[in-house]
Coordinates of C-alpha atoms and ligand atoms in Angstrom, one line a residue:
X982 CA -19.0 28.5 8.2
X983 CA -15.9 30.3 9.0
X984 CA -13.6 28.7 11.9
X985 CA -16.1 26.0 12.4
X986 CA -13.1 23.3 11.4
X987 CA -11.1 21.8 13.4
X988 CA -6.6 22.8 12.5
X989 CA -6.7 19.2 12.4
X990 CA -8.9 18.6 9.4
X991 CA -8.1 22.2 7.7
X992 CA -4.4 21.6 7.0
X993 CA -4.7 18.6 5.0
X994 CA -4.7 18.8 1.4
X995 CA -8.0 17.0 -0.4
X996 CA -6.4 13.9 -2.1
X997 CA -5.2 15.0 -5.4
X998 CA -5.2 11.6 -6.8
X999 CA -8.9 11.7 -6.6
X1000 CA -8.9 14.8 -8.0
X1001 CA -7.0 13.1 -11.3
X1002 CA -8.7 10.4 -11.2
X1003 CA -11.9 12.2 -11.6
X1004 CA -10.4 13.3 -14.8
X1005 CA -10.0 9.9 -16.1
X1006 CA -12.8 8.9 -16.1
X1007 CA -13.6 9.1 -19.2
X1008 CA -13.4 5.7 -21.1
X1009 CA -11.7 6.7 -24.2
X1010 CA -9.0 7.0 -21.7
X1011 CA -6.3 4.6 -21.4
X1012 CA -5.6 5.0 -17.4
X1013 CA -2.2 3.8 -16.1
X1014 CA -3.4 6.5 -12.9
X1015 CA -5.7 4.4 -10.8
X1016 CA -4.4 2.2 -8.4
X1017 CA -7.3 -0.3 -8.1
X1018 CA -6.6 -4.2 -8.2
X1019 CA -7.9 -5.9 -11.6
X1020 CA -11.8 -6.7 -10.9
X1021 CA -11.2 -9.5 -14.0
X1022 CA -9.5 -11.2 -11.2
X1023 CA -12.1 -10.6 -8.5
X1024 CA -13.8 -14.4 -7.1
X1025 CA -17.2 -13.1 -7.8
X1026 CA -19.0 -16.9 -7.9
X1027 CA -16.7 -18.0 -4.8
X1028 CA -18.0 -15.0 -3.1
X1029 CA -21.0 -15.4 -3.5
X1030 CA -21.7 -19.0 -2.9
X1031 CA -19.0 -18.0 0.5
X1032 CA -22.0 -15.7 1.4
X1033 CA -25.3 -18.4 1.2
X1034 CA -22.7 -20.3 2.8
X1035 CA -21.9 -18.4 6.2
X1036 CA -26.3 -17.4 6.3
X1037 CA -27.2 -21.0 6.0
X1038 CA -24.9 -22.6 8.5
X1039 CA -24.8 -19.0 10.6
X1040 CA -27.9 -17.6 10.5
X1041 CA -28.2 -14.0 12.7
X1042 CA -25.1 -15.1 14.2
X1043 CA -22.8 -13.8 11.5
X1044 CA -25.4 -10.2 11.5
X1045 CA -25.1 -9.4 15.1
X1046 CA -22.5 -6.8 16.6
X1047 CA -18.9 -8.7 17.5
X1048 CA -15.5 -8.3 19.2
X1049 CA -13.7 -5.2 18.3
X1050 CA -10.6 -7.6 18.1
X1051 CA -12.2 -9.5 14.9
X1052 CA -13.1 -12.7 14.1
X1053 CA -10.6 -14.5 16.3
X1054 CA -11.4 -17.9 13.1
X1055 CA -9.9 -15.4 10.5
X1056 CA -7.3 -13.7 13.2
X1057 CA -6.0 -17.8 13.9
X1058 CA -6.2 -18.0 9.6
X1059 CA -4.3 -14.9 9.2
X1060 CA -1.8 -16.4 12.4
X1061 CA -1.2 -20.1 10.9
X1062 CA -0.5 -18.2 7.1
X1063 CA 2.1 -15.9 8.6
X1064 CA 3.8 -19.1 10.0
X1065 CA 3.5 -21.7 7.2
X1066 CA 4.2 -18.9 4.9
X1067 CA 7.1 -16.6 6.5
X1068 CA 8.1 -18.4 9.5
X1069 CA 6.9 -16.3 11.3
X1070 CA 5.4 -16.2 15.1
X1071 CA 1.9 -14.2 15.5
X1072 CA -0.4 -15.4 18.1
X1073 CA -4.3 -14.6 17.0
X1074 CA -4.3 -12.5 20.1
X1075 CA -1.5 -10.2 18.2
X1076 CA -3.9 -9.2 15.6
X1077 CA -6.6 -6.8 14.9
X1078 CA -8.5 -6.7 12.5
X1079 CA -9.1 -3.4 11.1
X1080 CA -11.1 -1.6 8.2
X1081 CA -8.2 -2.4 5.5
X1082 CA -5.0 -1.4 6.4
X1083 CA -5.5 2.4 5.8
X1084 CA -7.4 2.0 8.9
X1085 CA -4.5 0.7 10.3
X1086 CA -2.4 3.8 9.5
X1087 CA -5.0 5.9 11.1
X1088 CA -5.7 3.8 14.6
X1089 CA -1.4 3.5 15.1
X1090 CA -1.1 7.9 14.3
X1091 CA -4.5 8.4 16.6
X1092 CA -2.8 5.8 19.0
X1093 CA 1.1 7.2 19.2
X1094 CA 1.9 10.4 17.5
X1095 CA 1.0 13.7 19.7
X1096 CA 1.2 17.0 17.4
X1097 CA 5.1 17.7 16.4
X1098 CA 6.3 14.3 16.8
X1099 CA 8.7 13.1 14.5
X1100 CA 8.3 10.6 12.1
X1101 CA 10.1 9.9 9.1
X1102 CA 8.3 8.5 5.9
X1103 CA 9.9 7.6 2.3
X1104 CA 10.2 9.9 -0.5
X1105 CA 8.3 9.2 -2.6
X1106 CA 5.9 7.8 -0.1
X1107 CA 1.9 6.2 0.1
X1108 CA -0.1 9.2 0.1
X1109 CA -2.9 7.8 2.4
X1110 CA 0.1 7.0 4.7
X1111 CA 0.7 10.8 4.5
X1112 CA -2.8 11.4 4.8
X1113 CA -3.7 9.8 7.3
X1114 CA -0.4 10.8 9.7
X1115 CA -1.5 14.4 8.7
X1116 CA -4.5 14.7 10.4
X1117 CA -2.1 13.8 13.7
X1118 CA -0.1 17.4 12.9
X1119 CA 3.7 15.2 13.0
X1120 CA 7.1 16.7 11.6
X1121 CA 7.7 14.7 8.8
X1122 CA 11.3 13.8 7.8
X1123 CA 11.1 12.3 4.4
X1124 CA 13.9 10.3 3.5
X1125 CA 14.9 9.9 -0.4
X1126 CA 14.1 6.2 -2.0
X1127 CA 17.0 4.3 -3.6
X1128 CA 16.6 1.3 -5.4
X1129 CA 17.1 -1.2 -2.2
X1130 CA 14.9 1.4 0.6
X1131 CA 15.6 4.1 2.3
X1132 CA 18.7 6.1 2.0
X1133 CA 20.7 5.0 5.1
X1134 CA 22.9 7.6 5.9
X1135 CA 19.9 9.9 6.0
X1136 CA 18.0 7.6 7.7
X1137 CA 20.3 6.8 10.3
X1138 CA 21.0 10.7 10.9
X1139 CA 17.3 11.2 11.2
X1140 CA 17.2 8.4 13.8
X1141 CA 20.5 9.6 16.1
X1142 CA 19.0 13.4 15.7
X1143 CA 15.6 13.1 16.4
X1144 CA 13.4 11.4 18.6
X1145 CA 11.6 9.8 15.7
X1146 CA 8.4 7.9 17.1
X1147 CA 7.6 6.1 13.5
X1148 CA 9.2 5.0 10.4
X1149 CA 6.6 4.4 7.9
X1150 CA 7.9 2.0 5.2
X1151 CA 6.4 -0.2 2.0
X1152 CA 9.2 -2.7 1.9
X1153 CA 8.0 -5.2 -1.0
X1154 CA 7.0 -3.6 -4.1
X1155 CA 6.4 0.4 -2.6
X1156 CA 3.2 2.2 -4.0
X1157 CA 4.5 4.7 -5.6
X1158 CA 8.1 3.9 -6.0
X1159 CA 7.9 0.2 -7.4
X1160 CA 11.2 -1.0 -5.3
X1161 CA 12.1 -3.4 -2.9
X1162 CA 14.0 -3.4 0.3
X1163 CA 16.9 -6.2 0.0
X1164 CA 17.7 -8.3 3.1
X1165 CA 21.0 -6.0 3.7
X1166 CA 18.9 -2.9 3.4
X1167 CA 16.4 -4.5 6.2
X1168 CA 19.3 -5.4 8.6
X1169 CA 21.0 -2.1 8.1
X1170 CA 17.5 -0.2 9.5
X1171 CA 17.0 -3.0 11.8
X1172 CA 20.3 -2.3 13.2
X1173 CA 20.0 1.3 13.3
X1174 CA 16.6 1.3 15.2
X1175 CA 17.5 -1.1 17.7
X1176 CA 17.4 -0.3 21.0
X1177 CA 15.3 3.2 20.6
X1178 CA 11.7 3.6 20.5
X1179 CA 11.4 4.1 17.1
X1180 CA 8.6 1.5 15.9
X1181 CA 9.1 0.6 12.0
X1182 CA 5.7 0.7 10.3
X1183 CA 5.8 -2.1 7.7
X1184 CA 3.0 -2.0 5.5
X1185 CA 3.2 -4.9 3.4
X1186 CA -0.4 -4.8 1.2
X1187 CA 1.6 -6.2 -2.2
X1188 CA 3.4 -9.1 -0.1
X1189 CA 2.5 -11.9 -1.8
X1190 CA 1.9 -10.6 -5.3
X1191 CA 5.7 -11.1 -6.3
X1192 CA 6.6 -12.7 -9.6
X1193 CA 10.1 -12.4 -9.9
X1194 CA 13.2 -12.5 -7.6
X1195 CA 13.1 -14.0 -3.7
X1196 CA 11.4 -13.1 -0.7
X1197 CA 13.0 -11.1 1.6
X1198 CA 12.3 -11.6 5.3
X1199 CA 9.4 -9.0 7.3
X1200 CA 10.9 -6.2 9.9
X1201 CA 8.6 -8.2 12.0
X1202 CA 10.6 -11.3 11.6
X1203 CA 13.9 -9.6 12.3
X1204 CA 12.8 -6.9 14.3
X1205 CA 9.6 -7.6 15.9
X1206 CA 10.2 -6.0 19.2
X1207 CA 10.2 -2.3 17.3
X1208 CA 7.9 -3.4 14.4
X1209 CA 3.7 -3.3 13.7
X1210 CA 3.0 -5.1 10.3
X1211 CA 0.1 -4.1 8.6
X1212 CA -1.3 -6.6 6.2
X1213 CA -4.5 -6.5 4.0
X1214 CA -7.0 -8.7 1.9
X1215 CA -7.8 -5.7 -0.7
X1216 CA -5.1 -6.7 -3.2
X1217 CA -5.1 -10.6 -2.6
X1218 CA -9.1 -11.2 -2.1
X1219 CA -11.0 -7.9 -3.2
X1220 CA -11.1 -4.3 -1.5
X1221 CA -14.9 -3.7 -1.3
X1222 CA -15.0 -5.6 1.9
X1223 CA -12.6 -3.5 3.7
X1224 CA -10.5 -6.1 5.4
X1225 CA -7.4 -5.7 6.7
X1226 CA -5.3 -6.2 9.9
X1227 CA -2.3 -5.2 12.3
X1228 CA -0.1 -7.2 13.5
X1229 CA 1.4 -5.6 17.2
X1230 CA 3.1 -6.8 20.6
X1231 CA 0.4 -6.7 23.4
X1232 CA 1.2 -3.3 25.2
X1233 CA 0.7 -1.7 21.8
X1234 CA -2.1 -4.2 20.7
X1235 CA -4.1 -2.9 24.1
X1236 CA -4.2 0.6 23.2
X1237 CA -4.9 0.2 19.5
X1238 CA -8.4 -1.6 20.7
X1239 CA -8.7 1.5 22.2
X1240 CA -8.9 3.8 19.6
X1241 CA -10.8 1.1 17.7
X1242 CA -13.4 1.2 20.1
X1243 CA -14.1 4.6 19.8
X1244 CA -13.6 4.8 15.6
X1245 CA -16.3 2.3 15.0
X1246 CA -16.9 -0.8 17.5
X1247 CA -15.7 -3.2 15.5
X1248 CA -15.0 -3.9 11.9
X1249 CA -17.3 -5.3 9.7
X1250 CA -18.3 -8.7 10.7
X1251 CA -20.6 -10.0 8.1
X1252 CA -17.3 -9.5 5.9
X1253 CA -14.9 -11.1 8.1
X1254 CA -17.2 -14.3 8.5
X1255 CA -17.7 -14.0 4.5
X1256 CA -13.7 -13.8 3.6
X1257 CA -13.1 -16.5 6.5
X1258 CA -15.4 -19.2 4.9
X1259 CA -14.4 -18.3 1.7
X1260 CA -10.6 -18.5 2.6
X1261 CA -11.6 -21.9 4.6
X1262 CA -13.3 -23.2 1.2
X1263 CA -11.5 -22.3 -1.5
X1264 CA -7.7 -22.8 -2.6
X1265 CA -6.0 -18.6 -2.0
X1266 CA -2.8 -19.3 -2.8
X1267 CA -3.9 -21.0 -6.3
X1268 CA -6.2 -17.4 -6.2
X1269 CA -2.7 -15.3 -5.7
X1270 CA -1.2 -17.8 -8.4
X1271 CA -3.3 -16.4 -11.0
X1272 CA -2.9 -13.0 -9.9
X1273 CA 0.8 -13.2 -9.7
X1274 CA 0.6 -14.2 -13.8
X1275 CA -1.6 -11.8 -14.8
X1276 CA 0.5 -8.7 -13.3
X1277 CA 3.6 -10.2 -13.9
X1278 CA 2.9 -10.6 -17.5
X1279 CA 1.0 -7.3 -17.4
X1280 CA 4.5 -5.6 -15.9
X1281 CA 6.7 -7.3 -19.0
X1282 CA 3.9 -5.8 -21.8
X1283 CA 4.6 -2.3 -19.8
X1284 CA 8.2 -2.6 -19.5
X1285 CA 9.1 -3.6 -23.4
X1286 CA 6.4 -0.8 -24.2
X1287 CA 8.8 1.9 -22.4
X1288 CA 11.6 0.4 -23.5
X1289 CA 10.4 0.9 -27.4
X1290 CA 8.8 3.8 -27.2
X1291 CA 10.3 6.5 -24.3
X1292 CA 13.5 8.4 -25.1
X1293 CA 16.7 6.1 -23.6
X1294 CA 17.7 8.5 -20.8
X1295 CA 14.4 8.1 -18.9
X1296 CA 14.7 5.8 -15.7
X1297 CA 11.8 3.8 -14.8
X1298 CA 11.9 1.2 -11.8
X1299 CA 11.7 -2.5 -12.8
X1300 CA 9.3 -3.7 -10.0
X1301 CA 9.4 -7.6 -8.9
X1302 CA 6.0 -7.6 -7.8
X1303 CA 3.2 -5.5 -7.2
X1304 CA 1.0 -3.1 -9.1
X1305 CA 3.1 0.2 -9.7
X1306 CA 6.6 1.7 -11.8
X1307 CA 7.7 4.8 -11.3
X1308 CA 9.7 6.9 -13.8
X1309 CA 12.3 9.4 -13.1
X1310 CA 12.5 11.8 -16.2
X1311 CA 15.3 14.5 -17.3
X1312 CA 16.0 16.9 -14.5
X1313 CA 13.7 19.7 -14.8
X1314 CA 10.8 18.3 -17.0
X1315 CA 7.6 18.8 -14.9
X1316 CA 5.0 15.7 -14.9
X1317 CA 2.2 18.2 -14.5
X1318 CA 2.7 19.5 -17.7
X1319 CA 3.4 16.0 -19.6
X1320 CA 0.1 15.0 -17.5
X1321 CA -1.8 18.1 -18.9
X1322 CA -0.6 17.0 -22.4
X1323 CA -0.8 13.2 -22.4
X1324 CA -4.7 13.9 -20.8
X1325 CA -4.9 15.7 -24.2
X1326 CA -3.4 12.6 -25.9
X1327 CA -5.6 10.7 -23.7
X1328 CA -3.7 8.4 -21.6
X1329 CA -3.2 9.6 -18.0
X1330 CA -1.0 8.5 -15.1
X1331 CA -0.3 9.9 -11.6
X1332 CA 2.8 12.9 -11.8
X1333 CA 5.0 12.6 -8.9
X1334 CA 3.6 15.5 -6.7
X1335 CA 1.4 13.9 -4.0
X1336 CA 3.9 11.3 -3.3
X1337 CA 6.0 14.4 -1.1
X1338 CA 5.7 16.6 1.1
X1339 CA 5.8 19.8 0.3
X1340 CA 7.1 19.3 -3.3
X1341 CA 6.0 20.9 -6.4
X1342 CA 6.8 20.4 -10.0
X1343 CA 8.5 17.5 -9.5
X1344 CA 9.7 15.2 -12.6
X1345 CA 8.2 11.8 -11.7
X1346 CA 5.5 9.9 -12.3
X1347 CA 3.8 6.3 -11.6
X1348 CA 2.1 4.3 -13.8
X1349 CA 0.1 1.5 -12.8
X1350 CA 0.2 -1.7 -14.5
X1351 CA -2.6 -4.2 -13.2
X1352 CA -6.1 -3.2 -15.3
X1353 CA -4.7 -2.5 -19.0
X1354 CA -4.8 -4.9 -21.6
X1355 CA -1.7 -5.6 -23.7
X1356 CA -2.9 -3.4 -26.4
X1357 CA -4.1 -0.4 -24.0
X1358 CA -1.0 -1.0 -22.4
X1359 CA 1.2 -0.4 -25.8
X1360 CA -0.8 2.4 -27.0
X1361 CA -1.1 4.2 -23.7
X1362 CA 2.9 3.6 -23.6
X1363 CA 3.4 4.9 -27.4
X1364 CA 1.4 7.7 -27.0
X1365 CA 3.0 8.7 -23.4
X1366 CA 6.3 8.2 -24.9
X1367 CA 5.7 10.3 -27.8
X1368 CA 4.4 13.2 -25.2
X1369 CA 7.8 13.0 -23.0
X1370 CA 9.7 12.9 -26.4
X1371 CA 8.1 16.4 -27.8
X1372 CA 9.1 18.3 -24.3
X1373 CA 12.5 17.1 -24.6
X1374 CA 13.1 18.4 -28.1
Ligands
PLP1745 C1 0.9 1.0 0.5 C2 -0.5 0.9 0.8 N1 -0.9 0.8 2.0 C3 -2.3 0.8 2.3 C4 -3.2 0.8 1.3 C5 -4.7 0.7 1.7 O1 -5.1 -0.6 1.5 P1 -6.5 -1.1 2.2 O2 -7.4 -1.4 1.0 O3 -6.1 -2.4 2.9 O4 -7.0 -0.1 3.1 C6 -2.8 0.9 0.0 C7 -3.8 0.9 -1.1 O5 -3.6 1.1 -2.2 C8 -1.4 0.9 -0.3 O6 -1.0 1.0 -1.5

């Protein structure tokens, strides 16, 4: 099988969260490493009667091949939402719908980045971001996370340096990194990018899970000349479907139907028709409601965990929405090894690693808050906390 592969596919890494998450498998496992949605939460009945639904009044209508656009019903829902919810201005025709918004990331590299270009990511950034720019061969320029985005000196230096094609961001409640971008943090990139032909990537799949502080307006609100906004249903409706969507100006738009055309036609239609009736018949935003209170309340349990049980000097982010925290421990303490021991302890997470490029040994770590209980939650926490507390002795 030698040299049968193509340079493309051969230089990236296999993903090594689902190598650890193989490892958790195990159910006497307390897992804070997955990064799944709760299924407690999922509208399994809605679904369901959603599906009779769209076959009854449908028929083979809803079974036969479609536009590679989407559904342009769900593509004017996801349009009138952006504008009663955000203000903002999408026509349907500025939307595709994709197969989730990972996808997404892989239609916009196929679409813009030639081998070498530059694009900068965050550091600590979404590994299937990473993964799927990879297979593209760029030259990445991470750019450290602060606690408000990106670090702007750095980010404004890669900008004026480089001819930097994309700037892939998670502005509300970043997977891995658990932070927010504030408004001045938006307007300082905004200001920085405008003008050039740098198009900001915001990927904005944890949106509307926020249950504390304010919104903060999209890139594509402030910025939409030099923005594509990816958005998704796998964290507000369920993931199985595959549903997500980019939001683009039309000279972009036209030649991201191209590459969908040639990935796979079109995405799933019997899905789109399903999430469109069941977003048409039942009350999402009472839907997000509950999920809001269940991970906000889920975050607090996590939070007054770590702060009972770590040692005092270990950082952990505070997130205001989303699914993820991520822990900074002392310099020098590698989350591979506390990993290898808390697996022993059983209760695993995710050490820092994959989140770079190019970084090993790194001290780390996210842990994900939406499917524990309060009690795995606790004892997952005590017994982590007890792990980091024997390295640093
Ligand atoms: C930041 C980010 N982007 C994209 C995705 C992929 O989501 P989807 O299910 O819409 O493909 C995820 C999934 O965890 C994510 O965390």
């Amino acid at each position: 099988m030698h040299g049968i592969f193509s340079d493309r596919i051969t230089d990236v890494p296999r993903s090594f969260i689902r190598e650890i998450l193989k490892v958790t498998v195990d159910e006497s496992i307390i897992s804070f490493a997955g990064g799944l949605p709760n299924r407690d939460l999922f509208p399994v009945n809605e679904i369901k009667t959603a599906t009779n639904k769209v076959l009854d009044l449908f028929g083979s209508d809803v079974l036969q091949y479609s536009s590679s656009e989407g559904f342009l019903g769900l593509r004017e829902w996801i349009a009138k939402r952006y504008k009663t919810k955000k203000n903002i201005d999408v026509d349907p025709d500025d939307i595709l719908i994709t197969a989730g918004s990972q996808q997404g990331l892989d239609l916009l590299g196929k679409t813009i980045l030639n081998d070498g270009d530059d694009v900068v990511i965050e550091e600590p950034g979404y590994l299937g971001a990473i993964q799927a720019f990879s297979l593209y061969k760029p030259t990445f320029h991470p750019i450290p996370l602060e606690n408000d985005g990106v670090d702007i000196k750095k980010f404004e230096k890669a900008v004026r340096n480089h001819n930097i094609k994309l700037f892939y961001c998670v502005p509300n409640f970043h997977n891995p990194a658990g932070i927010s971008y504030t408004l001045e943090k938006r307007k300082a990139i905004a200001d920085i990018v405008r003008g050039t032909n740098t198009i900001i990537i915001e990927d904005d799949p944890y949106g509307e899970l926020r249950f504390l502080g304010s919104e903060q307006p999209s890139f594509y609100k402030i910025i939409p000349e030099n923005t594509v906004l990816l958005g998704s249903f796998s964290k507000i409706v369920v993931p199985s479907f595959r549903i997500g969507w980019i939001v683009a100006r039309k000279e972009v738009m036209e030649k991201l139907i191209i590459a969908k055309q040639a990935s796979d036609l079109h995405t799933n239609y019997f899905g789109q028709r399903i999430i469109h009736q069941l977003l048409t018949d039942y009350s999402i935003d009472d839907h997000i409601e509950t999920i809001r209170k269940a991970y906000g309340s889920q975050r607090d349990v996590m939070v007054e965990a770590i702060e009972a049980y770590f040692p005092k000097d270990i950082q952990y982010t505070k997130p205001e929405g989303g699914m993820f925290l991520w822990v900074t421990l002392p310099e020098g303490v590698s989350a591979v090894q506390v990993f290898n021991e808390a697996i022993a302890r059983k209760v695993a997470f995710v050490p820092g690693d994959p989140f770079y490029i190019n970084k090993k040994g790194v001290n780390t770590l996210r842990l994900n808050f939406s499917c524990t209980n309060e009690d795995m939650t606790r004892q997952g926490i005590q017994r982590l906390g007890e792990v980091i507390t024997s390295r640093l002795i």
